[in-house]
C-alpha angles and dihedrals in degrees: 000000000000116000102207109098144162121229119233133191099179111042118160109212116196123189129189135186146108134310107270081037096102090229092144096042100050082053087062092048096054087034084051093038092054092045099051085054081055092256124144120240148181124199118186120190127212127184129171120257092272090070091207135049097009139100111310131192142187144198120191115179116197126203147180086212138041109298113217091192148332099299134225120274135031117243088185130026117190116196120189092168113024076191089067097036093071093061090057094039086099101065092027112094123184144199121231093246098047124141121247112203107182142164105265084219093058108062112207113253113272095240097060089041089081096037095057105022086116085061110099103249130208106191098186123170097246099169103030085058088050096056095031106047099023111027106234133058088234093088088057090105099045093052088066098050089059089057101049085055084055104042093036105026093249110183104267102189090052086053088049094050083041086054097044093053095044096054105024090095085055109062131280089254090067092040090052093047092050095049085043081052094047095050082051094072089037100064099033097065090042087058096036122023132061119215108254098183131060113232145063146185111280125164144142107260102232127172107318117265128229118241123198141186112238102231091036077061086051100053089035084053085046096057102037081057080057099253097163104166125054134181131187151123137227121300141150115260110006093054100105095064081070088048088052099045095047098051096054114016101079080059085076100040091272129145121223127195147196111206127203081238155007094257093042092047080058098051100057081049088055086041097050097047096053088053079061094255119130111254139208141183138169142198144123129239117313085035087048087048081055093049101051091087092065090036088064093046083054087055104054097039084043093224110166099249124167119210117190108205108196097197123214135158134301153030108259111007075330102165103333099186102048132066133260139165097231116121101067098102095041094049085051101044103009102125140045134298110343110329114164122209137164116251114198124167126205110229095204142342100290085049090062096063088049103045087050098061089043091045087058087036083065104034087058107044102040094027103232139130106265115202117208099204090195120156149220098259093055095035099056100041142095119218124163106264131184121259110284117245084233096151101034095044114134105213127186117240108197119258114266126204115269120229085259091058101046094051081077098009114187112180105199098033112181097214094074117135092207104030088246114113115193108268124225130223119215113256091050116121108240092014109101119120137147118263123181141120095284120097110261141187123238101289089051091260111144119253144168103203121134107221091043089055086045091053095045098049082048091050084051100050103034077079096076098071091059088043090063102034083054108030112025101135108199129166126192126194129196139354112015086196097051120130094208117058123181112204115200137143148187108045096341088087095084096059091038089064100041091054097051093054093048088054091041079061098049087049091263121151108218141143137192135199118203100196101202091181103057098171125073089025125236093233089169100054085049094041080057098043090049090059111118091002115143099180133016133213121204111194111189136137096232114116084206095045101238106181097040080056090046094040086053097045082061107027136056100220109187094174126088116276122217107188120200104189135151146141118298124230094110127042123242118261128215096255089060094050087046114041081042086056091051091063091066095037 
Protein backbone atom coordinates (compact mmCIF):
# COMPACT_ATOMS: atom_id res chain seq x y z
CA UNK A 1 0.00 0.00 0.00
CA UNK A 2 0.82 3.25 -0.68
CA UNK A 3 2.11 5.21 2.09
CA UNK A 4 1.11 8.93 1.06
CA UNK A 5 -1.62 9.72 2.60
CA UNK A 6 -4.09 12.98 3.82
CA UNK A 7 -5.22 13.21 7.00
CA UNK A 8 -8.51 13.62 7.54
CA UNK A 9 -10.67 14.54 10.80
CA UNK A 10 -14.26 14.55 9.18
CA UNK A 11 -14.71 11.53 6.72
CA UNK A 12 -18.71 10.29 5.69
CA UNK A 13 -18.70 6.29 5.09
CA UNK A 14 -21.94 4.80 3.15
CA UNK A 15 -22.62 1.10 2.80
CA UNK A 16 -25.23 -0.66 0.74
CA UNK A 17 -26.35 -4.12 0.36
CA UNK A 18 -28.95 -6.47 1.03
CA UNK A 19 -30.87 -7.45 4.13
CA UNK A 20 -28.79 -10.51 5.92
CA UNK A 21 -26.05 -8.54 4.76
CA UNK A 22 -25.29 -7.08 7.97
CA UNK A 23 -25.17 -3.33 6.26
CA UNK A 24 -26.72 -1.74 9.36
CA UNK A 25 -24.76 -3.67 11.83
CA UNK A 26 -21.46 -3.18 10.55
CA UNK A 27 -22.60 0.85 10.79
CA UNK A 28 -22.96 0.32 14.74
CA UNK A 29 -19.66 -1.34 14.97
CA UNK A 30 -17.68 1.48 13.29
CA UNK A 31 -20.27 4.10 15.06
CA UNK A 32 -19.40 2.10 18.35
CA UNK A 33 -15.54 1.68 17.35
CA UNK A 34 -15.06 5.75 16.78
CA UNK A 35 -16.87 6.54 19.90
CA UNK A 36 -15.16 4.54 21.98
CA UNK A 37 -11.77 6.55 20.51
CA UNK A 38 -13.81 9.69 21.74
CA UNK A 39 -14.74 10.50 18.41
CA UNK A 40 -18.22 12.01 17.43
CA UNK A 41 -20.34 10.22 15.14
CA UNK A 42 -23.67 10.10 13.14
CA UNK A 43 -25.22 6.82 11.68
CA UNK A 44 -28.42 7.15 9.38
CA UNK A 45 -30.29 4.14 8.40
CA UNK A 46 -31.96 3.66 5.53
CA UNK A 47 -34.41 0.15 4.46
CA UNK A 48 -36.79 -0.38 1.35
CA UNK A 49 -40.22 -0.14 1.72
CA UNK A 50 -40.52 -3.70 2.59
CA UNK A 51 -38.71 -2.96 6.15
CA UNK A 52 -37.48 -6.34 6.29
CA UNK A 53 -35.68 -8.58 3.92
CA UNK A 54 -34.95 -5.88 1.21
CA UNK A 55 -32.42 -3.92 0.20
CA UNK A 56 -30.73 -1.89 3.40
CA UNK A 57 -28.28 0.95 3.51
CA UNK A 58 -26.23 2.96 5.91
CA UNK A 59 -24.14 6.48 6.37
CA UNK A 60 -21.92 6.96 9.31
CA UNK A 61 -20.00 10.50 9.42
CA UNK A 62 -16.94 10.70 11.83
CA UNK A 63 -15.67 13.43 13.11
CA UNK A 64 -13.00 14.95 15.35
CA UNK A 65 -15.46 17.47 16.13
CA UNK A 66 -19.33 17.65 16.86
CA UNK A 67 -21.09 16.52 14.01
CA UNK A 68 -24.91 18.85 13.29
CA UNK A 69 -26.04 16.33 10.72
CA UNK A 70 -25.04 13.68 8.06
CA UNK A 71 -23.33 15.62 5.97
CA UNK A 72 -23.25 16.02 2.15
CA UNK A 73 -21.14 13.87 0.17
CA UNK A 74 -19.98 10.54 0.49
CA UNK A 75 -15.58 9.96 0.91
CA UNK A 76 -16.17 6.35 0.79
CA UNK A 77 -18.81 4.51 -0.67
CA UNK A 78 -19.00 0.45 0.24
CA UNK A 79 -21.33 -1.83 -2.17
CA UNK A 80 -21.99 -5.24 -1.28
CA UNK A 81 -24.83 -5.52 -4.03
CA UNK A 82 -24.41 -3.12 -6.79
CA UNK A 83 -28.26 -4.69 -7.37
CA UNK A 84 -29.28 -3.15 -4.43
CA UNK A 85 -27.18 0.00 -4.81
CA UNK A 86 -29.43 1.42 -7.80
CA UNK A 87 -32.51 1.57 -5.64
CA UNK A 88 -30.65 3.85 -3.18
CA UNK A 89 -28.68 5.98 -6.23
CA UNK A 90 -31.11 8.40 -5.77
CA UNK A 91 -30.31 9.56 -2.18
CA UNK A 92 -26.55 8.54 -2.51
CA UNK A 93 -24.07 11.83 -3.79
CA UNK A 94 -20.46 11.48 -4.50
CA UNK A 95 -17.01 13.51 -4.91
CA UNK A 96 -15.27 13.14 -7.29
CA UNK A 97 -12.79 11.79 -5.49
CA UNK A 98 -14.71 9.57 -3.63
CA UNK A 99 -13.68 6.14 -2.76
CA UNK A 100 -15.56 2.99 -4.26
CA UNK A 101 -15.09 -0.19 -2.06
CA UNK A 102 -17.02 -3.24 -3.94
CA UNK A 103 -17.29 -6.88 -3.99
CA UNK A 104 -14.73 -8.06 -6.86
CA UNK A 105 -17.66 -10.77 -7.75
CA UNK A 106 -20.01 -8.28 -8.29
CA UNK A 107 -18.71 -6.01 -11.42
CA UNK A 108 -20.02 -2.50 -11.27
CA UNK A 109 -22.82 -1.79 -13.99
CA UNK A 110 -21.42 -0.66 -17.25
CA UNK A 111 -22.96 2.21 -17.27
CA UNK A 112 -21.37 3.61 -13.97
CA UNK A 113 -17.86 2.03 -15.11
CA UNK A 114 -17.25 5.21 -17.49
CA UNK A 115 -18.85 7.90 -15.02
CA UNK A 116 -16.77 7.17 -12.36
CA UNK A 117 -13.79 5.55 -13.89
CA UNK A 118 -11.59 8.90 -12.41
CA UNK A 119 -12.92 7.55 -8.57
CA UNK A 120 -10.31 5.63 -6.97
CA UNK A 121 -11.80 1.82 -6.97
CA UNK A 122 -11.17 -0.99 -4.63
CA UNK A 123 -12.79 -4.39 -6.41
CA UNK A 124 -12.18 -7.11 -3.10
CA UNK A 125 -13.64 -10.52 -3.00
CA UNK A 126 -16.13 -9.88 0.03
CA UNK A 127 -18.06 -12.87 -0.20
CA UNK A 128 -15.48 -15.51 -1.73
CA UNK A 129 -13.36 -14.69 1.31
CA UNK A 130 -16.19 -15.21 3.29
CA UNK A 131 -16.90 -18.95 2.03
CA UNK A 132 -13.39 -19.75 1.39
CA UNK A 133 -11.35 -18.52 4.63
CA UNK A 134 -14.13 -18.56 7.11
CA UNK A 135 -16.55 -20.84 6.21
CA UNK A 136 -19.89 -18.89 6.11
CA UNK A 137 -20.94 -16.20 4.42
CA UNK A 138 -21.89 -14.58 7.81
CA UNK A 139 -18.43 -13.12 8.29
CA UNK A 140 -18.92 -11.21 4.65
CA UNK A 141 -19.49 -7.96 6.45
CA UNK A 142 -16.96 -8.17 8.69
CA UNK A 143 -14.60 -8.82 6.21
CA UNK A 144 -15.15 -5.69 5.02
CA UNK A 145 -14.83 -3.97 8.01
CA UNK A 146 -11.28 -5.34 8.33
CA UNK A 147 -10.50 -3.95 5.22
CA UNK A 148 -11.82 -0.47 5.67
CA UNK A 149 -9.48 -0.39 8.89
CA UNK A 150 -6.93 -1.26 6.63
CA UNK A 151 -7.66 0.92 3.57
CA UNK A 152 -8.99 4.14 5.93
CA UNK A 153 -7.21 3.74 9.30
CA UNK A 154 -10.54 2.84 11.19
CA UNK A 155 -9.91 2.45 14.38
CA UNK A 156 -9.25 -1.61 14.77
CA UNK A 157 -9.11 -1.99 18.46
CA UNK A 158 -12.59 -0.13 18.81
CA UNK A 159 -14.01 -2.82 16.12
CA UNK A 160 -12.50 -5.50 18.15
CA UNK A 161 -14.08 -4.25 21.49
CA UNK A 162 -17.52 -3.58 18.97
CA UNK A 163 -17.15 -7.14 17.96
CA UNK A 164 -16.53 -8.60 21.53
CA UNK A 165 -19.83 -6.90 23.06
CA UNK A 166 -22.19 -7.84 20.00
CA UNK A 167 -21.40 -11.69 20.05
CA UNK A 168 -20.21 -12.43 23.73
CA UNK A 169 -23.57 -13.41 24.60
CA UNK A 170 -23.27 -15.64 21.92
CA UNK A 171 -20.45 -18.07 22.64
CA UNK A 172 -16.18 -17.62 22.28
CA UNK A 173 -16.27 -19.71 19.38
CA UNK A 174 -18.44 -16.68 17.26
CA UNK A 175 -16.37 -13.95 18.79
CA UNK A 176 -13.13 -15.80 17.65
CA UNK A 177 -14.41 -16.35 14.37
CA UNK A 178 -15.43 -12.54 13.95
CA UNK A 179 -12.09 -11.17 15.08
CA UNK A 180 -10.50 -14.04 12.80
CA UNK A 181 -12.93 -12.41 10.16
CA UNK A 182 -11.88 -8.92 10.92
CA UNK A 183 -7.93 -9.70 10.60
CA UNK A 184 -9.09 -11.29 7.19
CA UNK A 185 -9.77 -7.95 5.55
CA UNK A 186 -7.16 -6.70 7.13
CA UNK A 187 -4.70 -8.56 5.76
CA UNK A 188 -6.08 -9.00 2.46
CA UNK A 189 -6.00 -5.54 1.45
CA UNK A 190 -2.34 -5.11 3.12
CA UNK A 191 -1.08 -8.20 0.61
CA UNK A 192 -3.30 -7.17 -2.43
CA UNK A 193 -4.49 -3.81 -2.85
CA UNK A 194 -2.62 -0.44 -3.26
CA UNK A 195 -4.03 2.55 -1.81
CA UNK A 196 -5.62 4.89 -4.95
CA UNK A 197 -6.73 7.86 -2.88
CA UNK A 198 -4.83 10.15 -0.73
CA UNK A 199 -6.23 10.48 2.68
CA UNK A 200 -6.98 8.74 5.69
CA UNK A 201 -8.62 8.93 9.21
CA UNK A 202 -6.29 10.60 11.68
CA UNK A 203 -7.38 12.02 15.18
CA UNK A 204 -6.27 12.44 19.02
CA UNK A 205 -8.27 9.44 21.23
CA UNK A 206 -9.87 11.44 24.01
CA UNK A 207 -12.71 10.02 26.96
CA UNK A 208 -15.25 7.72 25.09
CA UNK A 209 -18.33 9.24 23.93
CA UNK A 210 -21.74 8.03 24.43
CA UNK A 211 -23.76 7.20 21.48
CA UNK A 212 -27.84 6.85 21.56
CA UNK A 213 -30.75 5.85 19.39
CA UNK A 214 -33.25 8.57 19.04
CA UNK A 215 -36.32 6.86 19.89
CA UNK A 216 -34.42 4.64 22.65
CA UNK A 217 -33.82 8.68 24.08
CA UNK A 218 -37.38 9.08 23.72
CA UNK A 219 -38.59 6.11 25.75
CA UNK A 220 -35.22 6.68 28.42
CA UNK A 221 -36.63 10.55 28.67
CA UNK A 222 -40.05 8.93 29.11
CA UNK A 223 -39.12 6.88 32.15
CA UNK A 224 -36.77 9.22 34.03
CA UNK A 225 -40.13 11.65 33.83
CA UNK A 226 -41.67 8.55 35.66
CA UNK A 227 -43.74 7.14 32.84
CA UNK A 228 -44.27 3.59 34.33
CA UNK A 229 -46.92 2.20 32.31
CA UNK A 230 -46.84 1.95 28.08
CA UNK A 231 -49.05 0.80 25.75
CA UNK A 232 -48.69 0.32 22.03
CA UNK A 233 -48.82 -1.61 19.35
CA UNK A 234 -46.50 -2.33 16.16
CA UNK A 235 -45.67 0.21 13.95
CA UNK A 236 -42.67 1.35 11.43
CA UNK A 237 -40.83 3.41 12.49
CA UNK A 238 -41.64 4.14 16.19
CA UNK A 239 -41.39 0.50 17.20
CA UNK A 240 -38.49 0.52 18.74
CA UNK A 241 -39.63 2.86 21.60
CA UNK A 242 -41.81 -0.54 22.61
CA UNK A 243 -38.67 -2.49 22.19
CA UNK A 244 -37.00 -0.10 24.48
CA UNK A 245 -39.55 0.08 27.06
CA UNK A 246 -40.02 -3.48 27.27
CA UNK A 247 -36.92 -4.31 27.62
CA UNK A 248 -36.29 -2.13 30.50
CA UNK A 249 -39.62 -0.78 32.27
CA UNK A 250 -40.55 -3.51 34.15
CA UNK A 251 -36.92 -2.83 35.69
CA UNK A 252 -38.60 0.04 37.52
CA UNK A 253 -42.01 -1.68 38.49
CA UNK A 254 -43.64 -0.61 34.99
CA UNK A 255 -46.13 -2.46 32.91
CA UNK A 256 -45.74 -2.69 29.20
CA UNK A 257 -48.22 -3.70 26.89
CA UNK A 258 -49.01 -4.91 23.31
CA UNK A 259 -52.47 -4.03 22.34
CA UNK A 260 -54.64 -5.78 19.62
CA UNK A 261 -54.69 -2.15 18.17
CA UNK A 262 -53.72 1.37 18.02
CA UNK A 263 -57.17 2.70 19.75
CA UNK A 264 -57.20 0.42 21.85
CA UNK A 265 -53.34 0.97 22.69
CA UNK A 266 -54.74 4.52 23.50
CA UNK A 267 -57.28 3.56 25.50
CA UNK A 268 -55.26 1.47 28.31
CA UNK A 269 -52.99 4.78 28.25
CA UNK A 270 -56.33 6.95 28.98
CA UNK A 271 -57.25 4.33 31.25
CA UNK A 272 -54.03 4.20 33.15
CA UNK A 273 -53.70 7.71 33.65
CA UNK A 274 -56.73 8.16 34.98
CA UNK A 275 -55.91 5.47 37.46
CA UNK A 276 -52.80 8.39 38.33
CA UNK A 277 -49.99 6.32 36.61
CA UNK A 278 -47.84 7.97 34.24
CA UNK A 279 -48.74 6.83 30.49
CA UNK A 280 -47.10 6.46 27.29
CA UNK A 281 -47.83 5.49 23.59
CA UNK A 282 -46.23 5.61 20.56
CA UNK A 283 -46.90 5.47 16.96
CA UNK A 284 -46.50 7.27 13.75
CA UNK A 285 -49.22 8.49 11.22
CA UNK A 286 -51.93 6.02 10.26
CA UNK A 287 -51.66 4.73 14.06
CA UNK A 288 -51.83 8.52 15.15
CA UNK A 289 -55.13 8.91 12.56
CA UNK A 290 -56.45 5.82 14.85
CA UNK A 291 -55.55 7.68 18.26
CA UNK A 292 -57.09 10.75 17.77
CA UNK A 293 -60.39 9.37 19.17
CA UNK A 294 -58.91 8.88 22.49
CA UNK A 295 -57.00 11.86 22.05
CA UNK A 296 -60.06 13.66 21.99
CA UNK A 297 -61.52 11.67 25.20
CA UNK A 298 -58.05 12.92 26.96
CA UNK A 299 -58.95 16.18 26.05
CA UNK A 300 -62.41 16.61 27.50
CA UNK A 301 -61.76 14.76 30.73
CA UNK A 302 -58.94 16.44 30.70
CA UNK A 303 -56.57 12.98 31.84
CA UNK A 304 -52.36 13.80 31.22
CA UNK A 305 -51.73 11.47 28.34
CA UNK A 306 -48.40 11.55 26.07
CA UNK A 307 -48.63 10.40 22.22
CA UNK A 308 -45.25 9.97 20.33
CA UNK A 309 -45.96 10.42 16.53
CA UNK A 310 -42.77 8.95 14.43
CA UNK A 311 -43.54 10.58 11.34
CA UNK A 312 -42.79 9.00 7.87
CA UNK A 313 -43.89 9.39 4.97
CA UNK A 314 -47.33 9.05 3.43
CA UNK A 315 -50.36 9.17 3.52
CA UNK A 316 -51.57 5.91 3.85
CA UNK A 317 -48.35 3.17 4.49
CA UNK A 318 -46.87 5.92 2.38
CA UNK A 319 -42.96 5.24 2.80
CA UNK A 320 -42.76 3.59 6.14
CA UNK A 321 -39.19 3.41 6.47
CA UNK A 322 -38.05 7.23 5.48
CA UNK A 323 -38.67 10.64 7.21
CA UNK A 324 -41.21 13.50 6.56
CA UNK A 325 -42.50 16.43 8.22
CA UNK A 326 -46.16 15.64 7.74
CA UNK A 327 -47.93 15.36 10.43
CA UNK A 328 -47.84 18.79 11.67
CA UNK A 329 -51.10 19.76 10.59
CA UNK A 330 -52.76 16.50 11.57
CA UNK A 331 -50.96 16.47 15.66
CA UNK A 332 -52.32 20.11 15.90
CA UNK A 333 -55.86 19.69 14.44
CA UNK A 334 -56.17 16.01 14.14
CA UNK A 335 -59.84 15.19 16.37
CA UNK A 336 -62.86 16.32 16.71
CA UNK A 337 -64.58 20.13 18.06
CA UNK A 338 -62.18 22.00 19.81
CA UNK A 339 -59.84 19.79 21.50
CA UNK A 340 -56.77 21.44 22.59
CA UNK A 341 -53.46 19.58 22.91
CA UNK A 342 -49.77 20.50 23.23
CA UNK A 343 -47.59 19.77 20.13
CA UNK A 344 -43.68 19.69 20.90
CA UNK A 345 -41.06 18.34 18.46
CA UNK A 346 -37.25 16.78 19.49
CA UNK A 347 -34.23 18.53 17.09
CA UNK A 348 -31.88 15.76 17.51
CA UNK A 349 -31.17 12.81 19.71
CA UNK A 350 -30.16 14.40 22.54
CA UNK A 351 -33.42 16.58 22.10
CA UNK A 352 -35.77 13.19 22.50
CA UNK A 353 -34.82 12.46 25.75
CA UNK A 354 -35.50 15.91 26.61
CA UNK A 355 -38.47 16.50 25.08
CA UNK A 356 -39.72 13.36 26.66
CA UNK A 357 -39.29 14.37 30.23
CA UNK A 358 -40.87 18.09 29.34
CA UNK A 359 -43.71 16.44 27.27
CA UNK A 360 -44.67 14.45 30.63
CA UNK A 361 -43.64 17.77 32.62
CA UNK A 362 -46.98 19.45 30.50
CA UNK A 363 -49.32 16.71 30.24
CA UNK A 364 -49.22 16.53 34.43
CA UNK A 365 -49.37 19.43 35.48
CA UNK A 366 -52.00 21.04 33.03
CA UNK A 367 -53.70 17.84 32.38
CA UNK A 368 -53.73 17.70 29.01
CA UNK A 369 -52.77 15.19 26.16
CA UNK A 370 -49.17 16.15 25.08
CA UNK A 371 -48.10 14.94 21.27
CA UNK A 372 -44.11 14.21 20.62
CA UNK A 373 -44.02 14.79 16.63
CA UNK A 374 -40.77 13.20 16.46
CA UNK A 375 -39.43 11.38 12.69
CA UNK A 376 -37.85 8.82 11.10
CA UNK A 377 -34.72 10.41 10.52
CA UNK A 378 -34.26 11.21 14.15
CA UNK A 379 -35.98 7.93 15.46
CA UNK A 380 -33.99 5.54 13.80
CA UNK A 381 -30.40 7.18 14.26
CA UNK A 382 -27.81 7.13 16.16
CA UNK A 383 -25.74 10.82 17.03
CA UNK A 384 -23.19 11.30 20.00
CA UNK A 385 -25.11 12.77 22.77
CA UNK A 386 -23.96 14.02 26.34
CA UNK A 387 -24.47 12.00 29.20
CA UNK A 388 -28.24 12.12 30.27
CA UNK A 389 -29.11 13.88 33.94
CA UNK A 390 -31.22 10.14 34.75
CA UNK A 391 -30.74 10.22 38.46
CA UNK A 392 -30.95 14.43 39.21
CA UNK A 393 -33.95 15.00 36.97
CA UNK A 394 -36.81 17.25 38.64
CA UNK A 395 -40.37 15.78 37.13
CA UNK A 396 -43.82 17.24 37.65
CA UNK A 397 -46.60 14.86 39.47
CA UNK A 398 -49.80 16.22 38.82
CA UNK A 399 -51.59 18.26 41.66
CA UNK A 400 -54.01 16.10 43.88
CA UNK A 401 -57.05 17.45 45.98
CA UNK A 402 -56.22 18.39 49.62
CA UNK A 403 -58.45 17.04 52.57
CA UNK A 404 -60.03 20.48 52.53
CA UNK A 405 -61.06 20.04 48.72
CA UNK A 406 -62.46 16.72 48.75
CA UNK A 407 -64.52 17.39 51.39
CA UNK A 408 -66.48 19.19 48.58
CA UNK A 409 -64.45 17.93 45.66
CA UNK A 410 -65.25 19.30 42.81
CA UNK A 411 -63.11 17.91 39.89
CA UNK A 412 -63.46 20.48 37.12
CA UNK A 413 -63.79 23.62 39.32
CA UNK A 414 -64.31 27.00 37.09
CA UNK A 415 -62.44 29.38 39.37
CA UNK A 416 -59.22 28.12 38.48
CA UNK A 417 -56.42 30.80 37.73
CA UNK A 418 -54.62 28.43 35.42
CA UNK A 419 -57.46 26.23 33.99
CA UNK A 420 -55.94 23.27 35.83
CA UNK A 421 -58.38 21.71 39.02
CA UNK A 422 -56.65 19.31 41.31
CA UNK A 423 -57.29 15.49 39.86
CA UNK A 424 -58.21 12.67 41.91
CA UNK A 425 -57.08 9.46 41.83
CA UNK A 426 -59.65 6.41 42.68
CA UNK A 427 -59.18 5.13 45.73
CA UNK A 428 -59.25 8.54 47.23
CA UNK A 429 -62.07 9.20 50.04
CA UNK A 430 -64.10 11.79 48.92
CA UNK A 431 -62.69 11.52 45.30
CA UNK A 432 -64.87 9.85 43.39
CA UNK A 433 -66.43 11.69 40.13
CA UNK A 434 -67.57 10.67 36.70
CA UNK A 435 -65.04 11.14 33.63
CA UNK A 436 -65.76 10.42 30.67
CA UNK A 437 -66.11 12.28 26.67
CA UNK A 438 -69.51 14.03 27.41
CA UNK A 439 -69.57 17.58 28.47
CA UNK A 440 -69.88 17.78 32.00
CA UNK A 441 -70.44 20.47 34.97
CA UNK A 442 -68.10 20.93 37.74
CA UNK A 443 -68.66 17.77 39.69
CA UNK A 444 -68.14 15.64 36.32
CA UNK A 445 -72.17 15.28 35.88
CA UNK A 446 -73.19 15.39 32.15
CA UNK A 447 -74.84 18.40 30.86
CA UNK A 448 -75.92 20.18 27.68
CA UNK A 449 -76.12 23.32 28.63
CA UNK A 450 -74.69 25.96 26.64
CA UNK A 451 -73.03 28.37 29.03
CA UNK A 452 -71.56 25.46 31.04
CA UNK A 453 -69.84 24.01 27.53
CA UNK A 454 -68.79 27.63 26.84
CA UNK A 455 -67.13 27.86 30.31
CA UNK A 456 -65.36 24.38 30.08
CA UNK A 457 -63.87 24.79 26.70
CA UNK A 458 -62.83 28.04 28.08
CA UNK A 459 -61.32 26.20 31.37
CA UNK A 460 -59.53 23.97 28.79
CA UNK A 461 -58.23 26.22 26.91
CA UNK A 462 -57.40 29.00 29.35
CA UNK A 463 -54.41 26.42 29.88
CA UNK A 464 -52.62 27.27 26.80
CA UNK A 465 -51.30 31.00 27.90
CA UNK A 466 -49.29 29.38 31.11
CA UNK A 467 -48.13 26.68 28.87
CA UNK A 468 -46.16 29.36 26.72
CA UNK A 469 -45.05 31.84 29.34
CA UNK A 470 -43.41 28.43 31.15
CA UNK A 471 -42.54 26.11 28.57
CA UNK A 472 -41.90 27.85 25.17
CA UNK A 473 -38.68 26.10 24.03
CA UNK A 474 -37.22 28.09 21.60
CA UNK A 475 -33.35 27.91 20.05
CA UNK A 476 -31.85 30.30 18.04
CA UNK A 477 -28.66 29.88 16.04
CA UNK A 478 -26.41 32.57 14.47
CA UNK A 479 -26.36 36.39 13.90
CA UNK A 480 -29.08 38.30 16.14
CA UNK A 481 -28.60 41.02 13.96
CA UNK A 482 -29.02 39.21 10.92
CA UNK A 483 -31.57 40.60 8.06
CA UNK A 484 -32.28 37.31 6.75
CA UNK A 485 -33.84 34.51 9.40
CA UNK A 486 -34.72 30.76 8.34
CA UNK A 487 -37.44 29.15 10.67
CA UNK A 488 -37.59 25.50 10.63
CA UNK A 489 -38.20 22.75 13.16
CA UNK A 490 -38.25 18.84 13.97
CA UNK A 491 -34.92 17.24 12.43
CA UNK A 492 -34.16 20.15 9.95
CA UNK A 493 -32.31 21.83 12.74
CA UNK A 494 -28.98 19.89 12.16
CA UNK A 495 -28.50 20.99 8.72
CA UNK A 496 -29.84 24.52 9.57
CA UNK A 497 -27.13 24.93 11.71
CA UNK A 498 -24.67 23.52 9.81
CA UNK A 499 -25.50 25.73 7.02
CA UNK A 500 -25.40 28.88 8.89
CA UNK A 501 -22.07 28.25 10.11
CA UNK A 502 -20.79 27.29 6.65
CA UNK A 503 -22.18 30.83 5.29
CA UNK A 504 -20.77 32.85 8.86
CA UNK A 505 -17.34 31.48 7.38
CA UNK A 506 -17.77 32.62 3.94
CA UNK A 507 -18.88 36.79 5.72
CA UNK A 508 -22.30 36.09 5.46
CA UNK A 509 -25.11 37.81 8.16
CA UNK A 510 -27.92 34.97 9.00
CA UNK A 511 -30.06 33.68 11.82
CA UNK A 512 -32.08 30.86 12.46
CA UNK A 513 -35.16 29.94 15.18
CA UNK A 514 -35.87 26.09 16.01
CA UNK A 515 -39.44 26.40 17.70
CA UNK A 516 -39.57 22.93 19.91
CA UNK A 517 -43.13 23.77 21.16
CA UNK A 518 -44.90 24.15 18.23
CA UNK A 519 -48.63 24.36 19.86
CA UNK A 520 -49.59 26.49 21.24
CA UNK A 521 -47.24 28.64 19.41
CA UNK A 522 -44.78 30.86 20.98
CA UNK A 523 -46.04 34.10 18.86
CA UNK A 524 -43.79 36.46 21.25
CA UNK A 525 -40.18 34.62 20.84
CA UNK A 526 -40.92 34.81 17.00
CA UNK A 527 -42.37 38.44 17.16
CA UNK A 528 -38.81 39.08 18.68
CA UNK A 529 -36.77 36.99 16.22
CA UNK A 530 -38.62 38.77 13.15
CA UNK A 531 -37.39 42.09 14.35
CA UNK A 532 -35.19 43.67 11.86
CA UNK A 533 -35.70 40.73 9.40
CA UNK A 534 -35.86 41.68 5.80
CA UNK A 535 -36.40 37.99 4.23
CA UNK A 536 -37.39 34.81 5.67
CA UNK A 537 -36.61 31.68 4.97
CA UNK A 538 -39.09 28.62 6.02
CA UNK A 539 -37.18 24.97 5.70
CA UNK A 540 -39.48 22.27 6.09
CA UNK A 541 -40.18 18.64 4.24
CA UNK A 542 -44.04 19.20 3.61
CA UNK A 543 -45.08 19.35 -0.22
CA UNK A 544 -47.85 21.34 0.97
CA UNK A 545 -45.90 23.30 3.08
CA UNK A 546 -47.58 22.67 6.36
CA UNK A 547 -45.66 24.83 8.94
CA UNK A 548 -45.22 27.89 6.74
CA UNK A 549 -49.51 27.48 6.63
CA UNK A 550 -49.57 26.99 10.39
CA UNK A 551 -46.86 29.73 11.08
CA UNK A 552 -49.16 32.12 8.93
CA UNK A 553 -52.56 31.07 10.56
CA UNK A 554 -50.72 32.55 13.97
CA UNK A 555 -48.28 35.06 12.86
CA UNK A 556 -48.40 38.38 10.68
CA UNK A 557 -45.25 38.00 8.74
CA UNK A 558 -44.58 41.31 6.69
CA UNK A 559 -41.19 40.17 5.43
CA UNK A 560 -40.53 38.00 2.07
CA UNK A 561 -40.83 34.74 2.39
CA UNK A 562 -38.48 32.19 0.45
CA UNK A 563 -39.98 28.39 1.07
CA UNK A 564 -38.01 25.67 0.62
CA UNK A 565 -40.45 22.73 0.84
CA UNK A 566 -40.61 19.24 -0.65
CA UNK A 567 -41.47 15.68 -0.06
CA UNK A 568 -39.74 13.99 2.35
CA UNK A 569 -38.06 10.45 1.77
CA UNK A 570 -34.86 11.65 1.90
CA UNK A 571 -33.35 14.56 4.64
CA UNK A 572 -31.99 17.82 3.54
CA UNK A 573 -28.64 18.15 3.29
CA UNK A 574 -26.61 21.07 4.00
CA UNK A 575 -25.93 21.98 0.36
CA UNK A 576 -29.41 22.34 -0.17
CA UNK A 577 -29.91 24.72 3.09
CA UNK A 578 -27.02 26.53 1.99
CA UNK A 579 -26.89 27.15 -1.99
CA UNK A 580 -31.08 27.99 -1.33
CA UNK A 581 -29.81 30.70 1.34
CA UNK A 582 -27.64 32.10 -1.04
CA UNK A 583 -30.39 33.00 -3.07
CA UNK A 584 -31.67 35.52 -0.37
CA UNK A 585 -28.07 36.70 0.74
Amino acid sequence: MSNHIMASTDIIIGIVGSGGDGVITAGEFIVSAVSSEGLFSFLLKSYGPQIRGGESSCRVRISQNPVQSQGDDLDVLVVLSWADYLKFEHEIELKENTAIVHDEDDPMPEDHVERWAAHPTYRIPFKRLAKEEMQTILTKNIIMLGSLVELFGLPERGIRHAIERKFGKKSAGVVEKNLEALACGKRYVAENITKADDWRLEYEASEPKLVMEGNAATALGAAVAGCRFYAGYPITPASEVMHWMASHLPSVGGTVVQAEDEISAAGMVVGASFGGTKSMCATSGPGFTLKSEMLGLASMAEVPMVIVDVQRGGPSTGIPTKSEQSDLMQAVYGSHGDCPRVVIAPTDVEDCFDTAVYAFDIAEEFQIPVVLLSDQFIAQRKETVRPFEVGRRKVFDRVKPNSEQLSDYKRYRLDTETGVSPMAVPGMAGGQYPASGIEHNEVGDPTSRIELHNSMTEKRYRKYKYIVEKYSFVRTYGDDDAEVGVLAWGSTKGVVKEAIARLQEEGYKVGAMIPQLLHPFPMEAFDQFLAGKKRLVVAELSYRGQFLQFIRSRCAISAPIHHIARPGGKPFTVREITDALREVL
